[in-house]
Amino acid sequence: SGHYGVLPYYLAITFSNLPIQLVLVTVNATVAYWMIGLRANGVAYLVFVCLCLLSTLTLQAICLVVSALCPSVEVANMVASMILLICAAFGGFFLSAGNIPPYFKPFEYLSPFKYGFHALVVNDLDGLQFNCTAPASAINATIPAAPGTPFCPYPDGMAALKFFGMDQGSIGIDVGVLLGMFVVYRVAVYVVLLFVKVGDD
């Protein structure tokens, strides 16, 4: 109706939604963190919550771009679901970084899941020492020497990270990439709302 411009509308939507996201993500992350039994460390817990919040806001920004570009809710839901599915497929949940074919690498590096998942895993495993009662010969073994024999495939967190191809990079790099994606997609939403008239004749 022309009573207010795109910028006030965009800022109102952004800041009114932020407290809801903050509360919901914090509650869900808190319940999940302690139920899963991750590292009992206050700093690691706070990092976990912040990473979950940043990942959620980045993925939300992607969905906002899609919804702003699509002519209807139905189309937006379909397109957003396909994009998130592709991001999840190459984000480290189903395939480790070393098992992704070279021609699919761009999908890996464009997936926010990759950076959020890597940061969460490093946050919990880096510097962690496992208490293992197996004999020294069983350290780093992938299968026990005999049925029922204790063995230690990962003597520490870094060994587990190397096995899954997650020993490269750092939480700082992951956070920086996620922040960059968040800013880019948020700016893209504003640009789309400002210049693109979806559904106009």
Short mmCIF file of C-alpha atoms in Angstrom, two decimals:
data_model
loop_
_atom_site.label_atom_id
_atom_site.label_comp_id
_atom_site.label_asym_id
_atom_site.label_seq_id
_atom_site.Cartn_x
_atom_site.Cartn_y
_atom_site.Cartn_z
CA SER A 1 0.00 0.00 0.00
CA GLY A 2 3.05 2.28 0.06
CA HIS A 3 2.84 3.22 3.76
CA TYR A 4 6.41 2.03 4.35
CA GLY A 5 9.37 1.03 2.24
CA VAL A 6 11.20 -2.25 1.76
CA LEU A 7 13.95 -1.48 4.28
CA PRO A 8 11.66 -0.86 7.30
CA TYR A 9 9.67 -3.98 6.41
CA TYR A 10 12.82 -6.07 6.05
CA LEU A 11 14.35 -4.82 9.31
CA ALA A 12 11.08 -5.35 11.19
CA ILE A 13 10.79 -8.93 9.97
CA THR A 14 14.45 -9.62 10.77
CA PHE A 15 14.53 -8.24 14.30
CA SER A 16 11.10 -9.52 15.30
CA ASN A 17 12.06 -13.04 14.26
CA LEU A 18 15.51 -13.04 15.89
CA PRO A 19 14.37 -13.44 19.56
CA ILE A 20 12.14 -16.37 18.60
CA GLN A 21 15.02 -18.10 16.82
CA LEU A 22 17.35 -17.38 19.73
CA VAL A 23 15.02 -18.97 22.28
CA LEU A 24 14.01 -21.98 20.18
CA VAL A 25 17.54 -22.84 19.08
CA THR A 26 18.97 -22.37 22.57
CA VAL A 27 16.34 -24.62 24.17
CA ASN A 28 16.70 -27.33 21.54
CA ALA A 29 20.51 -27.19 21.56
CA THR A 30 20.61 -27.32 25.36
CA VAL A 31 18.36 -30.37 25.56
CA ALA A 32 20.23 -32.15 22.76
CA TYR A 33 23.70 -31.34 24.14
CA TRP A 34 23.17 -32.91 27.54
CA MET A 35 20.97 -35.78 26.32
CA ILE A 36 23.58 -36.85 23.77
CA GLY A 37 26.28 -36.72 26.42
CA LEU A 38 28.73 -34.40 24.70
CA ARG A 39 31.73 -32.93 26.50
CA ALA A 40 30.75 -31.76 30.00
CA ASN A 41 32.39 -28.38 29.63
CA GLY A 42 30.73 -24.98 29.94
CA VAL A 43 32.75 -23.33 27.18
CA ALA A 44 32.18 -26.23 24.78
CA TYR A 45 28.45 -26.06 25.54
CA LEU A 46 28.28 -22.31 24.81
CA VAL A 47 30.21 -22.79 21.57
CA PHE A 48 27.79 -25.58 20.63
CA VAL A 49 24.76 -23.33 21.18
CA CYS A 50 26.32 -20.43 19.24
CA LEU A 51 27.23 -22.71 16.33
CA CYS A 52 23.70 -24.11 16.22
CA LEU A 53 22.28 -20.59 16.22
CA LEU A 54 24.63 -19.37 13.47
CA SER A 55 23.94 -22.43 11.32
CA THR A 56 20.20 -22.02 11.77
CA LEU A 57 20.27 -18.33 10.85
CA THR A 58 22.38 -19.06 7.76
CA LEU A 59 20.02 -21.77 6.55
CA GLN A 60 17.06 -19.52 7.31
CA ALA A 61 18.64 -16.79 5.16
CA ILE A 62 18.92 -19.24 2.25
CA CYS A 63 15.25 -20.13 2.62
CA LEU A 64 14.32 -16.45 2.71
CA VAL A 65 16.10 -15.87 -0.61
CA VAL A 66 14.21 -18.78 -2.12
CA SER A 67 10.87 -17.60 -0.76
CA ALA A 68 11.48 -14.07 -2.06
CA LEU A 69 12.25 -15.38 -5.55
CA CYS A 70 9.45 -17.92 -5.85
CA PRO A 71 5.95 -16.97 -7.03
CA SER A 72 4.09 -19.05 -4.43
CA VAL A 73 4.47 -20.78 -1.09
CA GLU A 74 4.16 -24.20 -2.70
CA VAL A 75 6.96 -23.55 -5.17
CA ALA A 76 9.15 -22.03 -2.45
CA ASN A 77 8.69 -25.09 -0.21
CA MET A 78 9.62 -27.43 -3.05
CA VAL A 79 12.69 -25.48 -4.16
CA ALA A 80 13.92 -24.88 -0.60
CA SER A 81 13.53 -28.57 0.24
CA MET A 82 15.61 -29.56 -2.79
CA ILE A 83 18.35 -27.05 -1.95
CA LEU A 84 18.53 -28.12 1.70
CA LEU A 85 18.58 -31.80 0.69
CA ILE A 86 21.54 -31.20 -1.63
CA CYS A 87 23.32 -29.19 1.08
CA ALA A 88 22.74 -31.97 3.63
CA ALA A 89 23.92 -34.67 1.21
CA PHE A 90 27.31 -32.99 0.82
CA GLY A 91 27.58 -31.52 4.32
CA GLY A 92 29.37 -34.45 5.94
CA PHE A 93 26.41 -36.35 7.39
CA PHE A 94 26.28 -39.10 4.75
CA LEU A 95 29.66 -38.82 3.02
CA SER A 96 32.99 -37.90 4.57
CA ALA A 97 35.02 -35.23 2.77
CA GLY A 98 37.42 -37.82 1.37
CA ASN A 99 34.62 -39.85 -0.22
CA ILE A 100 33.02 -36.99 -2.16
CA PRO A 101 33.92 -37.19 -5.90
CA PRO A 102 35.90 -34.20 -7.23
CA TYR A 103 33.08 -33.15 -9.56
CA PHE A 104 30.75 -32.76 -6.55
CA LYS A 105 33.23 -30.68 -4.51
CA PRO A 106 31.54 -27.35 -5.35
CA PHE A 107 28.36 -28.61 -3.68
CA GLU A 108 30.39 -29.49 -0.59
CA TYR A 109 32.00 -26.07 -0.26
CA LEU A 110 28.71 -24.26 -0.87
CA SER A 111 26.90 -26.25 1.83
CA PRO A 112 26.44 -24.46 5.18
CA PHE A 113 26.02 -27.89 6.76
CA LYS A 114 29.69 -28.65 5.99
CA TYR A 115 30.98 -25.80 8.12
CA GLY A 116 28.45 -26.12 10.92
CA PHE A 117 28.91 -29.88 11.21
CA HIS A 118 32.71 -29.65 11.08
CA ALA A 119 32.78 -26.98 13.76
CA LEU A 120 30.44 -28.97 16.03
CA VAL A 121 32.51 -32.15 15.69
CA VAL A 122 35.81 -30.33 16.31
CA ASN A 123 34.27 -28.54 19.30
CA ASP A 124 33.48 -31.87 20.95
CA LEU A 125 36.45 -34.04 19.90
CA ASP A 126 39.48 -31.76 19.66
CA GLY A 127 41.72 -32.34 22.66
CA LEU A 128 39.56 -35.15 23.99
CA GLN A 129 41.35 -38.17 25.47
CA PHE A 130 39.55 -41.49 25.54
CA ASN A 131 39.91 -43.82 28.51
CA CYS A 132 40.80 -47.14 26.94
CA THR A 133 41.48 -50.38 28.82
CA ALA A 134 42.58 -52.32 25.75
CA PRO A 135 46.19 -53.55 25.42
CA ALA A 136 48.66 -51.40 23.50
CA SER A 137 48.47 -53.73 20.49
CA ALA A 138 44.80 -52.89 20.11
CA ILE A 139 45.33 -49.13 19.85
CA ASN A 140 44.28 -47.82 16.42
CA ALA A 141 42.92 -51.24 15.48
CA THR A 142 39.78 -51.21 13.40
CA ILE A 143 38.60 -54.63 14.58
CA PRO A 144 39.33 -56.59 17.77
CA ALA A 145 42.08 -59.22 17.64
CA ALA A 146 39.57 -61.83 18.81
CA PRO A 147 35.84 -61.83 19.52
CA GLY A 148 35.20 -60.15 22.84
CA THR A 149 38.68 -58.60 23.01
CA PRO A 150 38.67 -54.86 23.83
CA PHE A 151 40.21 -52.59 21.22
CA CYS A 152 40.73 -48.85 20.69
CA PRO A 153 40.08 -47.58 17.16
CA TYR A 154 40.56 -43.97 18.35
CA PRO A 155 42.89 -43.28 21.28
CA ASP A 156 41.96 -39.60 21.25
CA GLY A 157 39.71 -37.06 19.58
CA MET A 158 42.26 -36.03 16.96
CA ALA A 159 42.56 -39.64 15.75
CA ALA A 160 38.79 -39.74 15.28
CA LEU A 161 38.86 -36.41 13.40
CA LYS A 162 41.60 -37.71 11.08
CA PHE A 163 39.66 -40.91 10.40
CA PHE A 164 36.62 -38.92 9.28
CA GLY A 165 38.71 -36.40 7.32
CA MET A 166 37.89 -33.52 9.68
CA ASP A 167 41.38 -32.73 10.98
CA GLN A 168 41.82 -29.82 8.55
CA GLY A 169 40.54 -26.30 9.21
CA SER A 170 39.32 -24.84 12.48
CA ILE A 171 36.22 -23.61 14.24
CA GLY A 172 37.27 -20.03 13.52
CA ILE A 173 37.36 -20.66 9.77
CA ASP A 174 33.98 -22.40 9.89
CA VAL A 175 32.43 -19.53 11.82
CA GLY A 176 33.91 -17.00 9.39
CA VAL A 177 32.50 -18.84 6.38
CA LEU A 178 29.06 -19.18 8.00
CA LEU A 179 29.04 -15.48 8.90
CA GLY A 180 29.99 -14.62 5.34
CA MET A 181 27.19 -16.79 3.97
CA PHE A 182 24.74 -15.28 6.41
CA VAL A 183 25.60 -11.73 5.36
CA VAL A 184 25.57 -12.55 1.64
CA TYR A 185 22.20 -14.27 1.74
CA ARG A 186 20.66 -11.61 3.98
CA VAL A 187 21.78 -8.88 1.59
CA ALA A 188 20.48 -10.98 -1.29
CA VAL A 189 17.04 -11.15 0.37
CA TYR A 190 16.92 -7.36 0.63
CA VAL A 191 18.04 -6.92 -3.00
CA VAL A 192 15.38 -9.36 -4.21
CA LEU A 193 12.66 -7.61 -2.21
CA LEU A 194 13.84 -4.24 -3.47
CA PHE A 195 14.20 -4.94 -7.18
CA VAL A 196 12.50 -8.19 -8.11
CA LYS A 197 8.74 -8.14 -8.54
CA VAL A 198 7.84 -11.82 -8.48
CA GLY A 199 4.49 -12.56 -10.01
CA ASP A 200 4.09 -9.18 -11.74
CA ASP A 201 2.81 -9.15 -15.32
#
